[in-house]
């Protein structure tokens, strides 16, 4: 029998970026909020002088323990899904701050096209441009409606950047100027402009200068140490929830964080949710936390898994296309790269920052003509200098033996003579790509794991090769002596890292028959339940998702306050 605690105004499931933003906004207005975080507490001091590549980058110290809970994966419904036993394609954060602690800090806005992708594609190219098996749909919100929330997130995080010449209109400039431009980035800029492209500095959550945000949070500038991705920032220069929004919520006196609290069920009665049941993993005790409003603010997979385990919302059925929970899972196409090897030029690529880079969007979204192409959307093309660390990075030209004398020779020769121009391709939803509960495998509590059914499609294969060729054009213009680039995209491989940009499963939209939440991320079926995060994306764009996740979190916070004051559907 679970121990029942006194009711609170709001309970949050997960305290990362979305949970931190919502906690800060609600507690400012006097609401009593409890945040349940299944991992441990984290603070900036934990990372003082801990540039330990083995511990964090290769042994995944900040990540979820896969021996207790993982995911299962299959390429299609005719294959038995198997558990992911070791990290590969993506990384699942754990602990206070979630993935917001170990991210790179690349903070984009999606294009206006993204939010109305179905309508805009048909309007320009006709219905036949969208394959019958592609479950493309509009988001139920426009860029212009979301723009003020983008602006708010960027000012909270202190994003450093400059205007994207091919992006949506901005109401204000970035709060801090772009980061420093390194020699390789200058080479990329010169080459891109010579090819009549439109390069701009990458929007960065690694501060370019000291900054105080609208909540009064003061942070120092980035030191370009090269230890961002998979690491916590010892300076607090990389915006994360622990150094931005969580302190604001705690200062209010209205926010309580409970770490080591693993939520296992959403509780409900009729068409209302009544709270959650969680386990204190330090004691094993089951605890019930009643609340007037429940907000799901955990990672994509956990949001969906908890809804399915709690029988909240109608599960998606790929055979009929009916149902919404688990629908439109999407990932990212990251293989369209070109690697340039330089015989007579050396670069200090060991230094950098998670979001130190330059890119262009000429082949992203619908910024180019797709009439004669067998795909829609596109991707951003960039050169980043995130810091080449010695264990993870050992590039050699294709055809080099992977061991022995020749391998060692080429490794030493090209250790500081390699630059990569990379494409981050969009991922479109398909009817047969979805998330559900695995019928066989369970976690440490005996609950079913989430199962992914996904593979690359012809859309992805065409897109990847197209973008790789464009990357190779830039590398050639930069003067590389040897170029390796993608020639063909094979099946999706879960064993090699690509990106942690999983999206969909609790998608937003105006129609309850095709979406789970409205444009305030309030569930259509349960008006006191909000599901916040990239799980709301109806597809994935050619960008990192965090900027859009942050913007949607601010809009959701506004919707929760409206609901608290007036009740009912707010969107």
XYZ file of C-alpha atoms in Angstrom:
571
model
C 0.000 0.000 0.000
C 1.536 3.293 -1.094
C 1.966 6.030 1.505
C -0.207 9.012 0.535
C 1.172 12.528 0.932
C -0.729 15.848 1.164
C -1.942 17.269 -2.140
C 0.047 20.001 -3.913
C -0.888 22.360 -6.728
C 1.437 20.785 -9.295
C 3.649 17.718 -9.484
C 6.384 17.520 -12.142
C 7.729 14.212 -13.419
C 11.375 15.000 -14.192
C 13.445 18.097 -13.399
C 15.457 18.985 -16.485
C 14.985 21.924 -18.847
C 11.214 21.591 -19.160
C 10.643 20.811 -15.488
C 12.942 23.618 -14.398
C 11.295 26.202 -16.665
C 7.792 25.260 -15.571
C 8.785 25.137 -11.885
C 10.305 28.635 -12.125
C 7.284 30.140 -13.884
C 4.634 28.542 -11.645
C 6.376 29.180 -8.331
C 6.808 32.868 -9.217
C 3.003 33.015 -9.240
C 2.730 31.344 -5.847
C 1.842 27.774 -6.866
C 3.188 24.967 -4.692
C 5.191 22.638 -6.926
C 6.895 19.308 -6.254
C 9.504 18.070 -8.729
C 10.187 14.328 -8.802
C 13.600 13.418 -10.218
C 14.598 9.781 -10.373
C 18.333 10.528 -10.465
C 20.586 12.204 -7.946
C 21.200 15.847 -7.121
C 23.754 17.699 -9.239
C 25.546 21.031 -8.852
C 28.288 22.963 -10.664
C 30.862 22.116 -8.004
C 30.648 18.444 -9.021
C 32.632 19.245 -12.184
C 35.481 21.373 -10.813
C 38.607 20.249 -12.704
C 37.041 16.947 -13.740
C 37.946 16.814 -17.452
C 37.772 13.028 -17.344
C 37.065 11.727 -20.850
C 37.063 8.098 -19.743
C 34.567 8.658 -16.916
C 32.082 10.884 -18.722
C 32.484 10.373 -22.481
C 33.172 6.626 -22.552
C 31.740 5.292 -19.283
C 28.675 7.591 -19.393
C 28.745 8.798 -15.785
C 25.893 11.271 -16.365
C 23.674 8.768 -18.157
C 20.881 6.398 -17.197
C 21.938 2.968 -15.904
C 20.945 0.598 -18.718
C 21.126 -2.423 -16.415
C 18.064 -1.062 -14.572
C 16.109 0.457 -17.447
C 16.768 0.633 -21.160
C 14.854 0.619 -24.452
C 14.264 -2.162 -26.939
C 14.657 -1.693 -30.676
C 13.620 -3.303 -33.951
C 13.834 -2.134 -37.543
C 10.315 -3.264 -38.413
C 7.361 -5.202 -37.001
C 8.575 -8.515 -38.444
C 11.689 -8.488 -36.262
C 11.878 -9.257 -32.560
C 13.001 -6.214 -30.587
C 16.104 -6.569 -28.424
C 17.310 -4.419 -25.526
C 19.994 -1.770 -25.917
C 22.600 -3.182 -23.499
C 25.271 -0.513 -24.039
C 25.113 3.066 -25.257
C 25.321 3.697 -28.966
C 23.009 5.785 -31.154
C 21.793 8.103 -28.381
C 22.408 8.904 -24.713
C 19.769 9.047 -21.964
C 20.545 11.593 -19.261
C 19.903 10.937 -15.598
C 19.895 13.117 -12.501
C 18.906 16.692 -11.708
C 19.050 18.767 -14.885
C 18.656 15.689 -17.096
C 20.106 15.885 -20.601
C 20.358 19.649 -20.106
C 23.542 19.024 -18.104
C 25.459 17.007 -20.708
C 24.265 18.698 -23.907
C 26.447 20.717 -26.290
C 24.389 23.910 -26.129
C 23.396 24.243 -29.803
C 20.164 26.239 -29.549
C 18.236 26.747 -32.779
C 14.798 27.937 -33.753
C 12.895 25.699 -36.150
C 11.916 27.322 -39.450
C 8.416 28.734 -40.020
C 7.983 25.965 -42.604
C 8.348 23.290 -39.906
C 5.199 24.212 -38.021
C 2.991 24.151 -41.126
C 4.945 21.519 -43.049
C 1.956 19.523 -44.323
C 0.048 22.555 -45.583
C 3.103 24.283 -47.038
C 4.318 21.161 -48.857
C 0.946 20.564 -50.520
C 0.549 24.252 -51.323
C 3.878 24.374 -53.189
C 4.321 20.859 -54.600
C 0.913 19.170 -54.492
C -0.372 16.175 -52.509
C 1.706 13.646 -54.438
C 4.911 15.082 -52.966
C 4.073 13.436 -49.630
C 4.435 9.619 -49.748
C 1.298 7.722 -48.722
C 3.113 6.034 -45.819
C 4.400 9.347 -44.414
C 2.204 10.610 -41.533
C 3.054 14.271 -41.983
C 0.920 16.886 -40.226
C 0.940 20.506 -39.084
C 1.734 21.265 -35.460
C -1.331 23.318 -34.544
C 0.839 26.387 -33.928
C 2.761 28.769 -36.194
C 6.274 30.133 -35.892
C 4.907 33.627 -35.283
C 2.813 32.338 -32.362
C 5.808 30.559 -30.846
C 8.361 33.314 -31.515
C 7.887 35.232 -28.217
C 8.570 32.009 -26.292
C 11.749 31.381 -28.301
C 12.858 34.880 -27.355
C 12.125 34.229 -23.696
C 14.085 30.974 -23.596
C 17.059 32.561 -25.359
C 17.153 35.395 -22.823
C 16.879 32.998 -19.889
C 19.749 30.885 -21.237
C 21.780 33.851 -22.514
C 22.103 32.433 -26.025
C 25.045 33.849 -27.969
C 24.455 34.257 -31.678
C 23.616 36.282 -34.738
C 20.537 36.368 -36.938
C 19.995 33.494 -39.344
C 19.656 35.143 -42.790
C 17.264 32.367 -43.907
C 15.371 31.923 -40.627
C 12.095 33.274 -39.289
C 11.714 36.888 -38.210
C 12.954 37.757 -34.743
C 11.364 40.200 -32.292
C 14.767 40.939 -30.748
C 18.437 40.119 -31.252
C 20.238 37.418 -29.275
C 21.055 38.567 -25.727
C 24.802 38.014 -26.171
C 27.059 38.259 -29.264
C 28.357 35.223 -31.173
C 31.254 33.155 -29.909
C 34.788 33.575 -31.270
C 35.473 32.474 -34.823
C 38.363 30.005 -35.104
C 40.611 29.657 -38.216
C 38.719 26.554 -39.502
C 35.439 28.431 -39.133
C 36.872 31.326 -41.147
C 37.830 28.828 -43.857
C 34.260 27.483 -43.862
C 32.780 30.992 -44.032
C 34.985 31.956 -46.971
C 34.204 28.736 -48.854
C 30.457 28.978 -48.222
C 30.273 32.574 -49.416
C 32.249 31.663 -52.530
C 29.561 29.038 -53.217
C 26.881 31.767 -52.830
C 25.625 30.333 -49.517
C 24.612 32.187 -46.351
C 26.804 31.220 -43.361
C 26.149 32.489 -39.852
C 27.512 31.760 -36.386
C 25.881 28.898 -34.508
C 23.477 29.986 -31.731
C 25.188 28.915 -28.538
C 24.232 28.258 -24.916
C 27.981 28.487 -24.165
C 28.172 32.149 -23.158
C 30.369 34.402 -25.280
C 30.568 36.922 -22.415
C 29.461 37.377 -18.823
C 25.670 37.713 -18.651
C 22.847 38.385 -16.202
C 19.459 37.051 -17.340
C 16.000 38.579 -16.680
C 15.656 36.462 -13.510
C 18.872 37.950 -12.126
C 21.003 34.837 -12.680
C 24.626 35.850 -13.322
C 26.932 33.516 -15.266
C 30.487 33.754 -16.566
C 31.815 33.352 -20.108
C 32.918 30.129 -21.801
C 36.603 29.160 -21.463
C 36.669 27.058 -24.694
C 37.988 24.005 -22.841
C 36.359 21.519 -25.237
C 34.561 19.527 -22.517
C 30.854 20.196 -23.150
C 29.162 17.204 -24.742
C 28.710 14.386 -22.158
C 30.153 16.671 -19.463
C 28.839 19.140 -16.911
C 30.268 22.669 -17.097
C 32.488 23.620 -14.166
C 32.141 27.338 -14.926
C 28.365 27.470 -15.317
C 29.079 29.034 -18.707
C 27.015 26.410 -20.512
C 23.353 27.123 -19.817
C 21.753 24.212 -18.041
C 18.691 23.958 -15.772
C 20.805 23.661 -12.613
C 22.404 27.101 -13.119
C 19.464 28.963 -14.721
C 15.862 28.068 -13.910
C 16.028 25.653 -10.967
C 17.619 28.267 -8.632
C 14.794 30.682 -9.466
C 12.166 28.112 -8.494
C 13.983 27.195 -5.279
C 14.398 30.856 -4.283
C 10.619 31.308 -4.360
C 10.178 28.923 -1.424
C 7.377 27.183 -3.339
C 9.414 24.410 -4.970
C 10.469 21.099 -3.483
C 12.782 18.735 -5.371
C 12.752 15.051 -4.452
C 15.636 13.150 -6.014
C 15.822 9.332 -6.217
C 12.065 9.387 -6.925
C 11.138 7.090 -9.812
C 7.581 7.708 -11.012
C 5.913 4.472 -12.080
C 2.289 5.471 -12.653
C 0.065 8.440 -13.354
C -3.050 8.141 -11.206
C -6.460 9.047 -12.583
C -10.163 9.100 -11.845
C -12.644 9.585 -14.675
C -11.338 12.207 -17.081
C -8.979 13.777 -14.532
C -5.547 12.731 -13.320
C -5.161 12.856 -9.560
C -1.407 12.586 -9.041
C 1.394 10.074 -9.440
C 2.796 7.014 -7.688
C 6.553 6.846 -7.327
C 9.186 4.750 -5.619
C 11.818 6.210 -3.322
C 14.763 4.250 -4.709
C 16.826 4.787 -1.548
C 14.263 2.887 0.588
C 12.065 1.016 -1.913
C 8.940 2.655 -0.470
C 5.977 3.357 -2.774
C 4.580 6.873 -2.345
C 1.502 8.566 -3.777
C 1.731 12.292 -4.512
C -1.714 13.817 -5.189
C -1.831 17.045 -7.228
C -4.372 19.283 -8.902
C -2.194 19.353 -12.029
C 0.303 16.758 -13.287
C 3.033 17.807 -15.725
C 5.126 15.237 -17.577
C 8.568 16.816 -18.007
C 10.810 13.781 -18.414
C 12.647 12.592 -21.529
C 10.698 11.574 -24.648
C 10.772 7.830 -23.987
C 9.742 8.132 -20.359
C 6.861 10.515 -21.121
C 5.401 7.998 -23.557
C 6.152 4.954 -21.435
C 4.416 6.382 -18.363
C 1.332 7.318 -20.363
C 1.108 3.834 -21.859
C 1.726 2.053 -18.540
C -0.898 4.254 -16.864
C -3.485 3.707 -19.622
C -3.665 7.459 -20.247
C -4.548 8.302 -23.849
C -5.209 5.919 -26.721
C -2.158 3.887 -27.865
C -1.202 4.254 -31.516
C -1.988 1.281 -33.775
C 0.177 1.298 -36.937
C -2.146 -1.148 -38.701
C -5.199 1.123 -38.512
C -3.493 4.472 -38.001
C -5.790 5.068 -35.038
C -4.644 6.241 -31.622
C -2.073 8.857 -30.696
C 0.285 7.746 -27.894
C 3.487 6.497 -29.539
C 2.672 7.992 -32.956
C 5.164 9.831 -35.204
C 8.411 8.758 -33.596
C 11.230 10.530 -35.448
C 14.980 10.769 -35.062
C 17.642 12.568 -37.127
C 19.647 11.840 -40.291
C 23.257 12.495 -39.227
C 25.253 10.536 -41.820
C 25.528 13.139 -44.584
C 29.033 14.360 -43.718
C 32.276 15.079 -45.550
C 35.684 14.741 -43.866
C 38.590 16.729 -45.236
C 42.224 15.673 -44.708
C 44.873 18.391 -45.074
C 48.525 17.476 -45.719
C 50.097 20.837 -44.967
C 47.681 22.589 -42.566
C 47.314 22.035 -38.845
C 44.429 23.096 -36.609
C 44.002 23.440 -32.845
C 40.885 21.305 -32.845
C 41.514 20.038 -29.315
C 40.140 23.386 -28.111
C 36.527 24.399 -28.583
C 33.073 24.439 -27.080
C 29.910 22.423 -27.520
C 28.270 25.077 -29.658
C 31.301 26.697 -31.258
C 30.494 26.545 -34.934
C 29.275 28.097 -38.149
C 26.603 26.872 -40.541
C 24.228 27.677 -43.374
C 20.575 26.792 -43.936
C 20.428 27.038 -47.722
C 19.537 23.316 -47.834
C 17.359 23.203 -44.724
C 13.561 23.123 -44.578
C 12.113 24.360 -47.838
C 14.784 27.009 -48.427
C 15.553 25.328 -51.776
C 13.483 23.864 -54.593
C 12.426 20.246 -54.037
C 10.484 19.870 -57.292
C 12.934 17.391 -58.835
C 14.061 15.780 -55.580
C 12.700 12.576 -54.073
C 12.533 13.914 -50.538
C 11.125 16.819 -48.567
C 12.792 19.063 -45.976
C 16.593 19.073 -45.609
C 19.218 19.897 -43.006
C 21.651 22.441 -41.658
C 25.279 22.146 -42.791
C 27.935 23.179 -40.307
C 31.526 23.099 -39.202
C 31.774 22.801 -35.430
C 34.796 22.913 -33.179
C 33.539 21.086 -30.098
C 36.955 19.853 -28.959
C 38.712 16.755 -30.314
C 39.412 14.650 -27.218
C 42.221 12.076 -27.502
C 40.371 8.809 -26.822
C 37.244 9.390 -28.913
C 38.879 10.995 -31.941
C 41.291 9.180 -34.208
C 40.384 10.022 -37.828
C 42.188 8.386 -40.732
C 41.343 8.338 -44.464
C 39.080 5.572 -45.748
C 41.020 2.500 -46.789
C 43.518 2.822 -43.945
C 43.901 -0.437 -41.967
C 42.226 -0.172 -38.575
C 45.286 -1.444 -36.720
C 49.012 -1.864 -37.164
C 51.893 0.247 -38.439
C 50.001 2.066 -41.226
C 47.125 2.923 -38.896
C 49.519 4.438 -36.344
C 51.327 6.389 -39.055
C 48.119 7.880 -40.486
C 46.728 8.580 -36.998
C 49.757 10.642 -36.069
C 49.864 12.385 -39.431
C 46.234 13.526 -39.377
C 45.706 14.046 -35.632
C 45.508 17.835 -36.141
C 44.906 17.960 -39.894
C 41.243 16.933 -40.214
C 38.097 19.064 -40.531
C 34.548 17.751 -40.834
C 31.649 19.534 -42.491
C 28.506 17.874 -41.192
C 24.838 17.848 -42.116
C 22.100 17.454 -39.555
C 19.193 16.112 -41.567
C 15.535 16.236 -40.663
C 13.490 13.123 -39.902
C 9.998 12.725 -41.286
C 7.341 10.583 -39.555
C 6.093 7.362 -41.096
C 3.051 5.296 -40.174
C 5.237 2.297 -39.335
C 7.632 4.231 -37.078
C 6.263 4.267 -33.540
C 6.786 3.604 -29.841
C 4.944 1.061 -27.713
C 5.481 -1.163 -24.676
C 7.691 -4.187 -25.183
C 5.754 -7.412 -24.483
C 8.842 -9.304 -23.301
C 11.456 -7.142 -21.609
C 10.977 -5.325 -18.290
C 12.879 -2.920 -16.055
C 14.150 -3.461 -12.504
C 10.621 -2.839 -11.143
C 9.016 -5.366 -13.472
C 7.469 -2.698 -15.726
C 7.649 -3.107 -19.534
C 10.365 -1.268 -21.438
C 9.574 1.170 -24.222
C 10.032 -0.341 -27.694
C 11.203 1.588 -30.768
C 10.197 0.495 -34.269
C 12.221 2.541 -36.744
C 14.500 2.396 -39.781
C 15.790 4.781 -42.415
C 13.484 5.187 -45.421
C 14.102 6.126 -49.059
C 13.351 9.721 -47.977
C 16.329 9.533 -45.587
C 18.634 7.815 -48.077
C 18.000 10.451 -50.733
C 18.374 13.285 -48.222
C 21.607 11.947 -46.704
C 23.425 11.598 -50.033
C 22.192 14.998 -51.222
C 23.486 16.704 -48.068
C 26.768 14.755 -48.115
C 27.453 16.015 -51.639
C 26.817 19.597 -50.528
C 29.170 19.093 -47.573
C 31.847 17.733 -49.911
C 31.506 20.820 -52.121
C 32.352 23.029 -49.140
C 35.275 20.872 -47.992
C 36.702 20.914 -51.531
C 36.414 24.705 -51.608
C 38.225 24.813 -48.247
C 41.224 23.164 -49.916
C 41.253 19.645 -48.495
C 43.744 17.263 -50.133
C 41.555 14.189 -49.575
C 37.790 14.030 -48.952
C 35.736 11.143 -47.570
C 31.969 11.545 -47.795
C 28.856 9.408 -47.641
C 27.951 7.628 -50.883
C 25.039 5.501 -49.647
C 22.978 5.413 -46.451
C 22.465 1.920 -45.066
C 19.936 0.716 -42.478
C 19.658 2.533 -39.160
C 22.342 1.267 -36.795
C 21.615 1.659 -33.080
C 25.162 0.670 -32.041
C 26.991 3.858 -33.158
C 26.361 7.323 -31.729
C 24.415 9.716 -33.967
C 22.359 12.106 -31.846
C 20.145 12.124 -28.768
C 17.409 13.933 -30.710
C 14.502 11.513 -30.309
C 11.121 13.131 -30.903
C 7.400 12.426 -31.160
C 5.033 10.023 -29.470
C 2.789 12.578 -27.724
C 2.440 14.944 -30.642
C 0.724 18.305 -30.665
C -2.049 19.406 -32.987
C -5.522 20.841 -33.237
C -7.335 17.546 -33.919
C -7.690 15.095 -30.985
C -8.024 12.183 -33.428
C -4.503 12.769 -34.782
C -2.722 14.418 -31.845
C -2.392 13.906 -28.097
C -1.894 17.480 -26.862
C -2.961 20.961 -27.924
C -0.612 23.868 -28.563
C -0.195 24.480 -24.825
C 0.840 20.789 -24.528
C -2.333 20.072 -22.556
C -3.747 16.603 -23.194
C -6.975 16.566 -25.177
C -8.374 13.756 -22.996
C -7.263 14.970 -19.536
C -7.337 18.730 -19.109
C -5.232 18.737 -15.914
C -2.377 16.767 -17.515
C 0.338 18.501 -19.561
C 3.045 16.566 -21.451
C 6.029 18.775 -22.225
C 9.127 18.122 -24.321
C 10.247 16.897 -27.735
C 7.594 14.176 -27.443
C 5.260 16.893 -28.786
C 7.109 17.244 -32.114
C 5.076 16.020 -35.083
C 8.361 15.514 -36.996
C 11.994 16.454 -36.412
C 13.665 19.342 -38.178
C 17.226 19.785 -39.449
C 18.269 21.308 -36.129
C 18.928 20.395 -32.513
C 15.578 20.346 -30.679
C 16.382 22.114 -27.379
C 15.507 25.671 -28.469
C 12.063 24.525 -29.566
C 11.661 22.401 -26.426
C 12.465 25.454 -24.298
C 10.034 27.671 -26.198
C 7.236 25.106 -25.874
C 7.966 24.777 -22.147
C 7.403 28.501 -21.645
C 4.169 28.299 -23.592
C 3.080 25.261 -21.562
C 3.794 27.152 -18.329
C 1.506 29.908 -19.556
C -1.184 27.332 -20.333
C -0.862 25.701 -16.908
C -1.339 29.067 -15.204
C -4.405 29.748 -17.350
C -5.800 26.343 -16.449
C -5.083 26.888 -12.756
C -6.987 30.179 -12.830
C -9.931 29.186 -15.015
C -9.937 25.418 -15.616
C -10.894 23.630 -18.844
C -9.059 23.452 -22.146
C -6.762 26.428 -22.641
C -5.834 25.915 -26.311
